PDB file of C-alpha atoms in Angstrom:
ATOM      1  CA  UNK A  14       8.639  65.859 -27.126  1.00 39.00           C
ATOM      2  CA  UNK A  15       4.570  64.974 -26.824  1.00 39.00           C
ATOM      3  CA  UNK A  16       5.250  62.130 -29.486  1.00 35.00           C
ATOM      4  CA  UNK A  17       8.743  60.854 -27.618  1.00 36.00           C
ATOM      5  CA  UNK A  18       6.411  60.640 -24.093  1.00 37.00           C
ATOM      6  CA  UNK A  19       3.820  58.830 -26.295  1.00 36.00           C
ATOM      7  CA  UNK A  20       6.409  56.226 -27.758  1.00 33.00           C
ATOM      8  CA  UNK A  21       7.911  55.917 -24.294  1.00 34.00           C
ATOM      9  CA  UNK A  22       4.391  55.537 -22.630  1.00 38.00           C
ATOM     10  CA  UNK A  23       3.832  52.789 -25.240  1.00 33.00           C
ATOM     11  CA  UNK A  24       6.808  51.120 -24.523  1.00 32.00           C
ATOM     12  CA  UNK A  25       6.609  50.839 -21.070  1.00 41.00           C
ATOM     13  CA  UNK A  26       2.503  49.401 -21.483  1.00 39.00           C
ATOM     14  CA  UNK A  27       4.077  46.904 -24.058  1.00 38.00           C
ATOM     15  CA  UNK A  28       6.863  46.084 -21.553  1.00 37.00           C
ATOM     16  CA  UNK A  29       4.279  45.629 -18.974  1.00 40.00           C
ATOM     17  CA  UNK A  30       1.557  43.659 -20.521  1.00 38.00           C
ATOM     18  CA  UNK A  31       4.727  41.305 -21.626  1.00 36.00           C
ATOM     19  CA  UNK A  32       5.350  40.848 -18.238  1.00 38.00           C
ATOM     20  CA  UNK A  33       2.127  40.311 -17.391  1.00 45.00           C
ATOM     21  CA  UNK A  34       1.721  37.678 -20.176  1.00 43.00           C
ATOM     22  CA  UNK A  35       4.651  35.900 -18.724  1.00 43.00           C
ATOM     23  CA  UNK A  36       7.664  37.159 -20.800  1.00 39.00           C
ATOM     24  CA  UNK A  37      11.067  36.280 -19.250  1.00 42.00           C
ATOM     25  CA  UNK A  38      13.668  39.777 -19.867  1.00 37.00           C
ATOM     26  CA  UNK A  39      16.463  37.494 -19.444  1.00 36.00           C
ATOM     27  CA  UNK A  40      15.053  34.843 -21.614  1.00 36.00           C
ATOM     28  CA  UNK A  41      16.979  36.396 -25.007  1.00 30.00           C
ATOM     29  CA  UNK A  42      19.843  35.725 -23.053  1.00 34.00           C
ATOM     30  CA  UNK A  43      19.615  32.360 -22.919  1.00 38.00           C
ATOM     31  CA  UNK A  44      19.637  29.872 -26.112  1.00 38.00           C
ATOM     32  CA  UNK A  45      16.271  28.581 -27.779  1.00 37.00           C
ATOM     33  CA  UNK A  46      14.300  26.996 -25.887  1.00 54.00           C
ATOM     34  CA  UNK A  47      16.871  27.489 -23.130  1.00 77.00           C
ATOM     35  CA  UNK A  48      14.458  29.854 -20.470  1.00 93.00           C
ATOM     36  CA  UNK A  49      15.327  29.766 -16.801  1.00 97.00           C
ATOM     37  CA  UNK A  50      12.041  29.703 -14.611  1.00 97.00           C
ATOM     38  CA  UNK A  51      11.759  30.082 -11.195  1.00 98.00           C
ATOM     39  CA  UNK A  52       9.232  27.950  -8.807  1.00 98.00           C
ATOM     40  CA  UNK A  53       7.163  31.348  -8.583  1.00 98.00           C
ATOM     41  CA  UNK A  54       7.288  32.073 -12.351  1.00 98.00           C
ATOM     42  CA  UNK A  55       6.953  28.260 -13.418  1.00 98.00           C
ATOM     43  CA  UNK A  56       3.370  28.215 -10.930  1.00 98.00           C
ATOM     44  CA  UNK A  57       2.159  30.976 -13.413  1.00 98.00           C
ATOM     45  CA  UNK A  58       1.744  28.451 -15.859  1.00 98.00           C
ATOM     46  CA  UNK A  59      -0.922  26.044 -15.138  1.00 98.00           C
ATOM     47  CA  UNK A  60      -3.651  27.318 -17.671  1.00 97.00           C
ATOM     48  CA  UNK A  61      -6.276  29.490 -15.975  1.00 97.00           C
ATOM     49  CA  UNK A  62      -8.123  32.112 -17.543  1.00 96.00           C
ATOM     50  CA  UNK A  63      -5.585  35.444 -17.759  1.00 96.00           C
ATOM     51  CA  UNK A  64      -2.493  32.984 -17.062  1.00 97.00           C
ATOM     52  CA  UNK A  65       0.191  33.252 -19.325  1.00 96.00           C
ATOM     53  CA  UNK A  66       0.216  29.358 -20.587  1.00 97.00           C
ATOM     54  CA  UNK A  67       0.223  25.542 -19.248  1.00 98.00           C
ATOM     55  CA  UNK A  68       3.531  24.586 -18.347  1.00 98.00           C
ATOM     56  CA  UNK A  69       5.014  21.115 -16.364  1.00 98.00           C
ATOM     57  CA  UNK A  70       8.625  20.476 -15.172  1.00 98.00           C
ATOM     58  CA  UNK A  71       9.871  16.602 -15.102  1.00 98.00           C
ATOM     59  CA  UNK A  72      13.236  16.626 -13.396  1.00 98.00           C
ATOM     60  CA  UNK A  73      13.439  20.237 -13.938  1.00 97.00           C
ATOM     61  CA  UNK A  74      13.175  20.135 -17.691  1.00 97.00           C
ATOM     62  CA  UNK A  75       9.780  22.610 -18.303  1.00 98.00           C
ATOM     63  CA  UNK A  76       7.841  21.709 -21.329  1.00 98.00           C
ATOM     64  CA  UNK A  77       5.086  24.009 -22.906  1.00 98.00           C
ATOM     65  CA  UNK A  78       1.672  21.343 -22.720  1.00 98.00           C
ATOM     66  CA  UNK A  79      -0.769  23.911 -24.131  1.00 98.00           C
ATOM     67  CA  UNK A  80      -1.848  20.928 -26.771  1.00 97.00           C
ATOM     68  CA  UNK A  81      -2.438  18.593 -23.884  1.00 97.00           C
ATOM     69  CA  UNK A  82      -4.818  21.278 -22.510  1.00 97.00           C
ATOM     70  CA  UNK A  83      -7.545  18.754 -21.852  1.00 97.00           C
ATOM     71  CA  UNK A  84      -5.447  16.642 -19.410  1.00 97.00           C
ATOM     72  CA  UNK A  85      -3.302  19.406 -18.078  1.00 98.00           C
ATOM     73  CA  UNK A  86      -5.353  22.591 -17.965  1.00 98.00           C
ATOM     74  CA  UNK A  87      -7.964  23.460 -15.160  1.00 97.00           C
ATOM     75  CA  UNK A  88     -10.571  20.676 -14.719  1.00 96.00           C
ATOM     76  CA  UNK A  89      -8.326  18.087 -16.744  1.00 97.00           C
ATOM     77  CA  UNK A  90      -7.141  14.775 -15.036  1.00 96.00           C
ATOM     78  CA  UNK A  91      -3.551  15.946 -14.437  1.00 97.00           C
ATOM     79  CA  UNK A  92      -4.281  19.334 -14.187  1.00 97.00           C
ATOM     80  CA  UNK A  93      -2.071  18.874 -10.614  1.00 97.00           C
ATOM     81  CA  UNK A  94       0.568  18.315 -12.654  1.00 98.00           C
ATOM     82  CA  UNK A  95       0.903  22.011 -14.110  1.00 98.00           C
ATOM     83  CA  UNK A  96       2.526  24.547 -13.265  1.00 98.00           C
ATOM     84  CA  UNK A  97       5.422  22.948 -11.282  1.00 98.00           C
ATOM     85  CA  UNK A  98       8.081  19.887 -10.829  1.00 98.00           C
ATOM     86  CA  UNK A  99       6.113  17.050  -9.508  1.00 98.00           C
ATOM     87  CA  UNK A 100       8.215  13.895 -11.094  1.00 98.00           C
ATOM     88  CA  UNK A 101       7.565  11.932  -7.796  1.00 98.00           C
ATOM     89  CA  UNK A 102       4.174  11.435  -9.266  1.00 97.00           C
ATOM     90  CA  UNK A 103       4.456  10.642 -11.936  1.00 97.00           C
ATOM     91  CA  UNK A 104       6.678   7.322 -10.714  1.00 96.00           C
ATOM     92  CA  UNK A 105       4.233   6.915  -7.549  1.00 96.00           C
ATOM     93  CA  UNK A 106       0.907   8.167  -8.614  1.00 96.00           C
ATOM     94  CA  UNK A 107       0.106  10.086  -5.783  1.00 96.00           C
ATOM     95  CA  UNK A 108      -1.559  12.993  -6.690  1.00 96.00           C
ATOM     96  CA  UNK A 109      -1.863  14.460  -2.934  1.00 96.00           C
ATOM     97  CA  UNK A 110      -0.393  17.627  -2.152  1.00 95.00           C
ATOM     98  CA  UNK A 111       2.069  15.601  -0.294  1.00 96.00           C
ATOM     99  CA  UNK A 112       3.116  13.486  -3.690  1.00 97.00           C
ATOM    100  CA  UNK A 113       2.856  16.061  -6.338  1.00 98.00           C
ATOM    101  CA  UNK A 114       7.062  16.935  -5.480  1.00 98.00           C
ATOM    102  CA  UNK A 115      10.017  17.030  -7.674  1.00 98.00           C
ATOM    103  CA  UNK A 116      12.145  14.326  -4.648  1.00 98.00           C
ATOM    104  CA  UNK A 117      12.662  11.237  -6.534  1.00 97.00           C
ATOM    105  CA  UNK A 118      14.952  10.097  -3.459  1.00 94.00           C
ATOM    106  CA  UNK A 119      14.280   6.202  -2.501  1.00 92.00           C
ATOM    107  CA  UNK A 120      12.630   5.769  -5.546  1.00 96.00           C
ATOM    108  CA  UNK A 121      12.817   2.195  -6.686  1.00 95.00           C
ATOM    109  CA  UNK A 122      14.654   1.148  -9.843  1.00 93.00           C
ATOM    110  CA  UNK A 123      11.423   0.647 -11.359  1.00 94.00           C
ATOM    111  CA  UNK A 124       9.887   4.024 -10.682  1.00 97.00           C
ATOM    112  CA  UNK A 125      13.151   5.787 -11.997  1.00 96.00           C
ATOM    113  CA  UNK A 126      12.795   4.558 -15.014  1.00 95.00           C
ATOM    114  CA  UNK A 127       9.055   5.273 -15.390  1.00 96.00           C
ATOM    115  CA  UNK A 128      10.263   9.140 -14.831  1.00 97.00           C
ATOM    116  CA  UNK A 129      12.722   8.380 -17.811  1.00 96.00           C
ATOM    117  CA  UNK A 130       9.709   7.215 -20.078  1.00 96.00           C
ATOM    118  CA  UNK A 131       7.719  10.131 -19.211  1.00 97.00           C
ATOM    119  CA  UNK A 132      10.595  12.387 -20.170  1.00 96.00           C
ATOM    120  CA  UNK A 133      11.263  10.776 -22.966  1.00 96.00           C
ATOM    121  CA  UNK A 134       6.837  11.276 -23.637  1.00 97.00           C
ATOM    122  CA  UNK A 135       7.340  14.896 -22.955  1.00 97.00           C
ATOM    123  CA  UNK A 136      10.313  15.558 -25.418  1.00 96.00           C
ATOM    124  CA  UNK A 137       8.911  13.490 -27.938  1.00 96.00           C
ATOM    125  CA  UNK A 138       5.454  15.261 -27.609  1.00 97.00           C
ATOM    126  CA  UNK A 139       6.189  18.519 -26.387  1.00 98.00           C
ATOM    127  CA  UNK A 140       8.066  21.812 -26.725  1.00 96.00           C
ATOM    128  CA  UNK A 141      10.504  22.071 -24.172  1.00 96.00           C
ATOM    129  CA  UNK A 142      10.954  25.913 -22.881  1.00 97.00           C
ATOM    130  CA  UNK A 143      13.553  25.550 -20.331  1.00 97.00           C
ATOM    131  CA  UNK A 144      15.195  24.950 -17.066  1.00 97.00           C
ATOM    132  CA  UNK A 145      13.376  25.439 -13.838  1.00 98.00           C
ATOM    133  CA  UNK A 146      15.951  26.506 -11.006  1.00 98.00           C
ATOM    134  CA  UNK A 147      15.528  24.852  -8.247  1.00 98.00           C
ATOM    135  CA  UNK A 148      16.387  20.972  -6.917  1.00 98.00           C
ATOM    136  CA  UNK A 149      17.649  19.925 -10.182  1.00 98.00           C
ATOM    137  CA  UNK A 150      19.446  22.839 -11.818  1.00 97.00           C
ATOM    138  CA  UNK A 151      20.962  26.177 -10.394  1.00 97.00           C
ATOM    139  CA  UNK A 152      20.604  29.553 -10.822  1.00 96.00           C
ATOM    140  CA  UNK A 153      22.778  29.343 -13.884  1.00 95.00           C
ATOM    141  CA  UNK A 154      21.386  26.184 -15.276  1.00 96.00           C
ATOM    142  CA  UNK A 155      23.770  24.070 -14.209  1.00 96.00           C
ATOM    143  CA  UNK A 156      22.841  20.306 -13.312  1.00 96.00           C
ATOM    144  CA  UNK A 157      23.170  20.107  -9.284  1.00 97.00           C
ATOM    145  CA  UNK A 158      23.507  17.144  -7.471  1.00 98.00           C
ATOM    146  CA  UNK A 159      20.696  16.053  -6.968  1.00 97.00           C
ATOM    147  CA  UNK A 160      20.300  15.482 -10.702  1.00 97.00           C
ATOM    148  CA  UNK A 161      23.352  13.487 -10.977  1.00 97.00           C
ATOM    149  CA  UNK A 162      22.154  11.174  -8.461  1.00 97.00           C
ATOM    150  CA  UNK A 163      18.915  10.637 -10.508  1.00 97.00           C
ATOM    151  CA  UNK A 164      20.660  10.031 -13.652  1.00 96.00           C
ATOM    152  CA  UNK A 165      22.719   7.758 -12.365  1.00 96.00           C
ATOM    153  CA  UNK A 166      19.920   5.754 -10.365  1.00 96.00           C
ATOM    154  CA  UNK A 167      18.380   5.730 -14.549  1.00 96.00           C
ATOM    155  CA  UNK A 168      21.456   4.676 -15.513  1.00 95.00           C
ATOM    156  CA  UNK A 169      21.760   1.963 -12.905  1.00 95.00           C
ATOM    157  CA  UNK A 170      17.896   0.997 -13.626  1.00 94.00           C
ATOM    158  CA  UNK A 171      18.913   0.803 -17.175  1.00 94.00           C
ATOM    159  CA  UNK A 172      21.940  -1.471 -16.549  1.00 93.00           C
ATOM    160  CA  UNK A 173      19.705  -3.435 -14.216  1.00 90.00           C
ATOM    161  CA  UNK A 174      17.004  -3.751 -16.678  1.00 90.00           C
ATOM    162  CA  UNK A 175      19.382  -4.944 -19.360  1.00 92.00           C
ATOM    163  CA  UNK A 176      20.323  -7.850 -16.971  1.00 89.00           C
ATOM    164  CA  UNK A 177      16.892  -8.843 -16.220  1.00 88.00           C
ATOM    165  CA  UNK A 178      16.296  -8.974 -20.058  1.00 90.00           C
ATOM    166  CA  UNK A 179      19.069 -11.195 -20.441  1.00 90.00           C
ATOM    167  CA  UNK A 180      18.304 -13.422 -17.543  1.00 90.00           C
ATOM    168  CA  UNK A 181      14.848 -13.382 -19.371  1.00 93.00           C
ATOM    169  CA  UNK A 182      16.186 -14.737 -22.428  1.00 94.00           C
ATOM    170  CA  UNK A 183      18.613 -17.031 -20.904  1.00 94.00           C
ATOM    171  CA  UNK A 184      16.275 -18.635 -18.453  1.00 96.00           C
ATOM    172  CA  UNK A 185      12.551 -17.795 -19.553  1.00 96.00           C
ATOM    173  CA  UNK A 186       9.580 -18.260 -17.205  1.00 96.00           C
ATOM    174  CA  UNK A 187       7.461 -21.445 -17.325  1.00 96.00           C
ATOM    175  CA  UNK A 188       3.893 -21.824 -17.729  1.00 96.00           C
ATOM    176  CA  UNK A 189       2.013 -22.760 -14.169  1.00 94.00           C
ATOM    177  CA  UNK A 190      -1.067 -23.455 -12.998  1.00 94.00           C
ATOM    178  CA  UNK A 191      -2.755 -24.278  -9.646  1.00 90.00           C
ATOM    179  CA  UNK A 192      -5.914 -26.329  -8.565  1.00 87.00           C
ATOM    180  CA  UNK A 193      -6.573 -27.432  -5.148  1.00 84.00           C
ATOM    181  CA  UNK A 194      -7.553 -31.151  -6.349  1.00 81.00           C
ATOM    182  CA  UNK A 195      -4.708 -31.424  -8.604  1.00 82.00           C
ATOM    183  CA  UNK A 196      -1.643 -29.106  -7.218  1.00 89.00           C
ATOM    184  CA  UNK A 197       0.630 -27.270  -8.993  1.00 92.00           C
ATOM    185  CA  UNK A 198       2.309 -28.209 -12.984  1.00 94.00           C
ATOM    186  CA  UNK A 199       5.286 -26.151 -14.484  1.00 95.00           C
ATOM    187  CA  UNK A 200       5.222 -26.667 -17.957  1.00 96.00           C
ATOM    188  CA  UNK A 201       7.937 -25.112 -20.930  1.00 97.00           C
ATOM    189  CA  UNK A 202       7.296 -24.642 -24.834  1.00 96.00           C
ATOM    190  CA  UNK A 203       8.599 -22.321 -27.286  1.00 96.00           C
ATOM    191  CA  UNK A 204       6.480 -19.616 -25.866  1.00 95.00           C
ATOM    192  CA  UNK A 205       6.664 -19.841 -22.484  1.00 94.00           C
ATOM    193  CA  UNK A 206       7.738 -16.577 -20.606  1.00 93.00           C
ATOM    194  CA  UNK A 207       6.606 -14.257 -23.457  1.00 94.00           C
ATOM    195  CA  UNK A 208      10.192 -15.458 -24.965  1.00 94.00           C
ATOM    196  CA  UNK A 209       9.826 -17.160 -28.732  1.00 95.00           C
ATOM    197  CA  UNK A 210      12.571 -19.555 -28.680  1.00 95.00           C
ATOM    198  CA  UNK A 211      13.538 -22.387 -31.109  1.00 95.00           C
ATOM    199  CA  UNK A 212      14.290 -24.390 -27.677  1.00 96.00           C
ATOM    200  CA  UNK A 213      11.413 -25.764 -25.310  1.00 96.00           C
ATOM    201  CA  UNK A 214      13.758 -26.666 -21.986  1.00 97.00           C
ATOM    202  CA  UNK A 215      13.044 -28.155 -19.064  1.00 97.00           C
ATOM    203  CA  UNK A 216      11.636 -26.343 -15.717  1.00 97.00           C
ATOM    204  CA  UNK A 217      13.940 -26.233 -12.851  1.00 96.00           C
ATOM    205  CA  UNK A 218      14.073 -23.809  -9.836  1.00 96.00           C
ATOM    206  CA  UNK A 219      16.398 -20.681 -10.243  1.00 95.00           C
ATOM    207  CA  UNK A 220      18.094 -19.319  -6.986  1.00 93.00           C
ATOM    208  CA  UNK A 221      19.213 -15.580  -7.499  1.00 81.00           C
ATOM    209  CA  UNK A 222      21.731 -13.937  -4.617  1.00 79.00           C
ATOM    210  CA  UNK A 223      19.742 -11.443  -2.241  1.00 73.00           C
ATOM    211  CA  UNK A 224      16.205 -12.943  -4.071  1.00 74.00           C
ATOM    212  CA  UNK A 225      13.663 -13.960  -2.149  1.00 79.00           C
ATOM    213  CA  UNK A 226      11.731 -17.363  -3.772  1.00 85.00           C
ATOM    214  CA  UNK A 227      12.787 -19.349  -6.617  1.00 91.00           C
ATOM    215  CA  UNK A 228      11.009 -19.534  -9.739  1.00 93.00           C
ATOM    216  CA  UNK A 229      10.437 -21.839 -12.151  1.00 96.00           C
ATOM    217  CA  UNK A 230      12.370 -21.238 -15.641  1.00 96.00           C
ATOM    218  CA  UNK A 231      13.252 -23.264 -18.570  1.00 97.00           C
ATOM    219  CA  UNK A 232      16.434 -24.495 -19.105  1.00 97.00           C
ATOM    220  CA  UNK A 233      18.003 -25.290 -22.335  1.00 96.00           C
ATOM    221  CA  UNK A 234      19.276 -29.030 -22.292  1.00 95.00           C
ATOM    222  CA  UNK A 235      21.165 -29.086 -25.557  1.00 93.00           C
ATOM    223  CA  UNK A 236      24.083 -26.842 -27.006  1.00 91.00           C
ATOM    224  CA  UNK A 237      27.096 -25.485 -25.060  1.00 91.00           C
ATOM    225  CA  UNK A 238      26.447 -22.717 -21.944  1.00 91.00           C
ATOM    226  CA  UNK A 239      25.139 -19.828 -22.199  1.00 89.00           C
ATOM    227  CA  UNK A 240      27.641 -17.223 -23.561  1.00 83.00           C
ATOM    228  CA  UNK A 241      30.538 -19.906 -24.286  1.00 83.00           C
ATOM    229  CA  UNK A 242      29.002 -20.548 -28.026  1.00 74.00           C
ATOM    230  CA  UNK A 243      32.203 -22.828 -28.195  1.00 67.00           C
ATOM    231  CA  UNK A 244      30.701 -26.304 -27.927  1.00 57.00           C
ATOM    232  CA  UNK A 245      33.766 -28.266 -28.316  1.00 64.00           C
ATOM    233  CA  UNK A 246      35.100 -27.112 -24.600  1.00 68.00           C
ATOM    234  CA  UNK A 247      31.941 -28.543 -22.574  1.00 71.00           C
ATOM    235  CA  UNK A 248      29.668 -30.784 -22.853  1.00 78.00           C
ATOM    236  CA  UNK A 249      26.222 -30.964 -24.670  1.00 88.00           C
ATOM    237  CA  UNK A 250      23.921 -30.224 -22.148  1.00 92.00           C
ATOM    238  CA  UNK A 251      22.841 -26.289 -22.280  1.00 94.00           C
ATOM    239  CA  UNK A 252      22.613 -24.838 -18.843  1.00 95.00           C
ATOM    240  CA  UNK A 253      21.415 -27.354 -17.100  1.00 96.00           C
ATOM    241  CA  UNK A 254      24.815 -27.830 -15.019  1.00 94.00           C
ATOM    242  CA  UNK A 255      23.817 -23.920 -13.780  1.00 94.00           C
ATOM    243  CA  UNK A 256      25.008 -24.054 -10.166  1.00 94.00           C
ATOM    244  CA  UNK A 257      21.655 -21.384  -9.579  1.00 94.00           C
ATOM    245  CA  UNK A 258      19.569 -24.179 -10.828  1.00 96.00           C
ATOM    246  CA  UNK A 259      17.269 -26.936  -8.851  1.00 95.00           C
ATOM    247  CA  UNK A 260      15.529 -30.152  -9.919  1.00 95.00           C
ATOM    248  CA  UNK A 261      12.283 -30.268  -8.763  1.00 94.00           C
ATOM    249  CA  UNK A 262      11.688 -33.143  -6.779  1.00 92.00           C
ATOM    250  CA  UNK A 263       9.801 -36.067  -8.271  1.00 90.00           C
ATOM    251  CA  UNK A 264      10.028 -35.084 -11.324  1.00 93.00           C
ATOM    252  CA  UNK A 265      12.092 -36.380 -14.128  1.00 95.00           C
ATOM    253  CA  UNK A 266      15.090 -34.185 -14.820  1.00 94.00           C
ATOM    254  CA  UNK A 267      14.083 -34.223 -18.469  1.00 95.00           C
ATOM    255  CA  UNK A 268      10.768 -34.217 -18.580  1.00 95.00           C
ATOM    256  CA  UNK A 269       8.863 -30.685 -20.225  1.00 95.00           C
ATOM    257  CA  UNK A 270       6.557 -30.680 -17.464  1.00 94.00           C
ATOM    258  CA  UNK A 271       6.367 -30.992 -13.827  1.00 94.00           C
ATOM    259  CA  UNK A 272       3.375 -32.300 -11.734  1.00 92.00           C
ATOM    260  CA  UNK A 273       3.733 -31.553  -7.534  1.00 89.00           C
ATOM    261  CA  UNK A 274       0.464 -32.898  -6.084  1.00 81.00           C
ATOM    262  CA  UNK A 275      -1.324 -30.771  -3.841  1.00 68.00           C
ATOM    263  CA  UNK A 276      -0.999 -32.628   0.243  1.00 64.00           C
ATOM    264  CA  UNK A 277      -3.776 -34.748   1.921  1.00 61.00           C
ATOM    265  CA  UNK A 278      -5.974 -32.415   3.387  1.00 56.00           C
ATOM    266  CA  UNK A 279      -5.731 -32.208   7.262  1.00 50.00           C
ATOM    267  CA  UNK A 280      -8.136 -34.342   8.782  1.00 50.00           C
ATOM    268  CA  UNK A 281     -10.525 -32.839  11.147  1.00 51.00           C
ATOM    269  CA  UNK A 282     -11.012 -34.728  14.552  1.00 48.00           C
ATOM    270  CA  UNK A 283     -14.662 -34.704  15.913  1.00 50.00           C
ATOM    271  CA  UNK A 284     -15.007 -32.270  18.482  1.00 46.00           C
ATOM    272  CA  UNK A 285     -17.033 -35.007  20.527  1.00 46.00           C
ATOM    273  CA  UNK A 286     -17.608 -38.511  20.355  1.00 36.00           C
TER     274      UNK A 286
END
């Protein structure tokens, strides 16, 4: 009987000193890596001394960053980041109190897909551990709704992005410069816009709907359209016939380059004769 109380005293130390070190009971129900975590358990986990490890949540995915312990742990530059959900920031940068949050609603298109690189970081660098219940999943692990609405703003962003790169490539930026003597020159090679081309082009204003400005790209003047690789239907003169598209003024439609002088400065009239 004495030895039976022993083992069962043991147990129950074990048990508790588990606990203590942050061991989930329900966690064996779950698959690998599969833990639920509440808020409360997850803020266990930011690396202090007796704390049971150094955990962060991006979009409610928790990964284990005990090997990034010298950015995440106590002292460390995102050591705000540990120990809960705070994907805002890493989109916004704002490591206030009021910015270190897991609402990613009115996020732009740009700072949803900065969370979607640093998830991508975390999986690629870090053990994941789980789910933490909250905004982004239930109590049963199940994606809510507010994490369908994020992935599809990604998705969107992605789509978005994809556009933009084709644009890019369709219509790539031109080389500028501005002096005050001289104005400003537009200029296209085979470099211009960070796009390597075997085309140079000619600059011409683009007009996008719902975009404010219109800046100067380079515009193929050879070859069928863009997208109709079948020459024979139009005639050989790129893009240029681009309804989005503007000459600038005073400059030939041709030409690689494209000098607008600056104006006459504004005479100043004496103040007194």
């Amino acid at each position: 009987m004495r030895r039976g109380a022993a083992a069962a005293a043991l147990l129950c130390l074990g048990a508790a000193w588990l606990l203590g070190r942050g061991f989930d009971p329900r966690a064996w129900l779950l698959p690998p890596r599969g833990r639920l975590l509440s808020a409360a358990e997850l803020a266990r986990y930011r690396g202090a001394a007796g704390e049971p490890g150094l955990y962060l949540a991006v979009l409610g995915r928790v990964f284990d960053v005990e090997r990034g312990r010298r950015h995440y742990g106590p002292g460390g530059a995102y050591s705000g980041l540990a120990g809960r959900d705070a994907t805002r920031a890493f989109a916004t940068g704002d490591f206030t109190q009021a910015g270190l949050v897991d609402d990613v609603s009115a996020l732009s298109a740009g700072e949803m897909l900065t969370i979607r690189g640093w998830l991508s970081f975390y999986g690629d660098n870090y053990d994941p551990v789980g789910k933490l219940v909250g905004r982004f999943y239930d109590e049963n692990g199940a994606p809510t709704e507010a994490l369908r609405q994020a992935e599809a703003a990604i998705e969107e962003a992605l789509k978005f992005q994809a556009e933009s790169e084709q644009r890019k490539q369709q219509f790539p930026p031109c080389n500028s410069e501005w002096s005050s003597a001289e104005g400003s020159r537009f200029w296209c090679s085979r470099q211009s816009g960070g796009v390597n081309r075997d085309w140079t082009g000619v600059p011409r204003k683009l007009y996008r709907p719902g975009s404010r400005g219109s800046p100067c790209v380079c515009v193929r003047t050879t070859g069928p359209p863009w997208g109709q690789p079948d020459s024979s239907q139009h005639s050989d003169r790129g893009d240029l016939d681009n309804p989005h598209l503007e000459e600038y003024a005073g400059c030939h439609p041709l030409a690689e380059q494209c000098v607008l002088k600056a104006p006459p400065a504004a005479r100043t009239l004496p103040t007194a004769l």
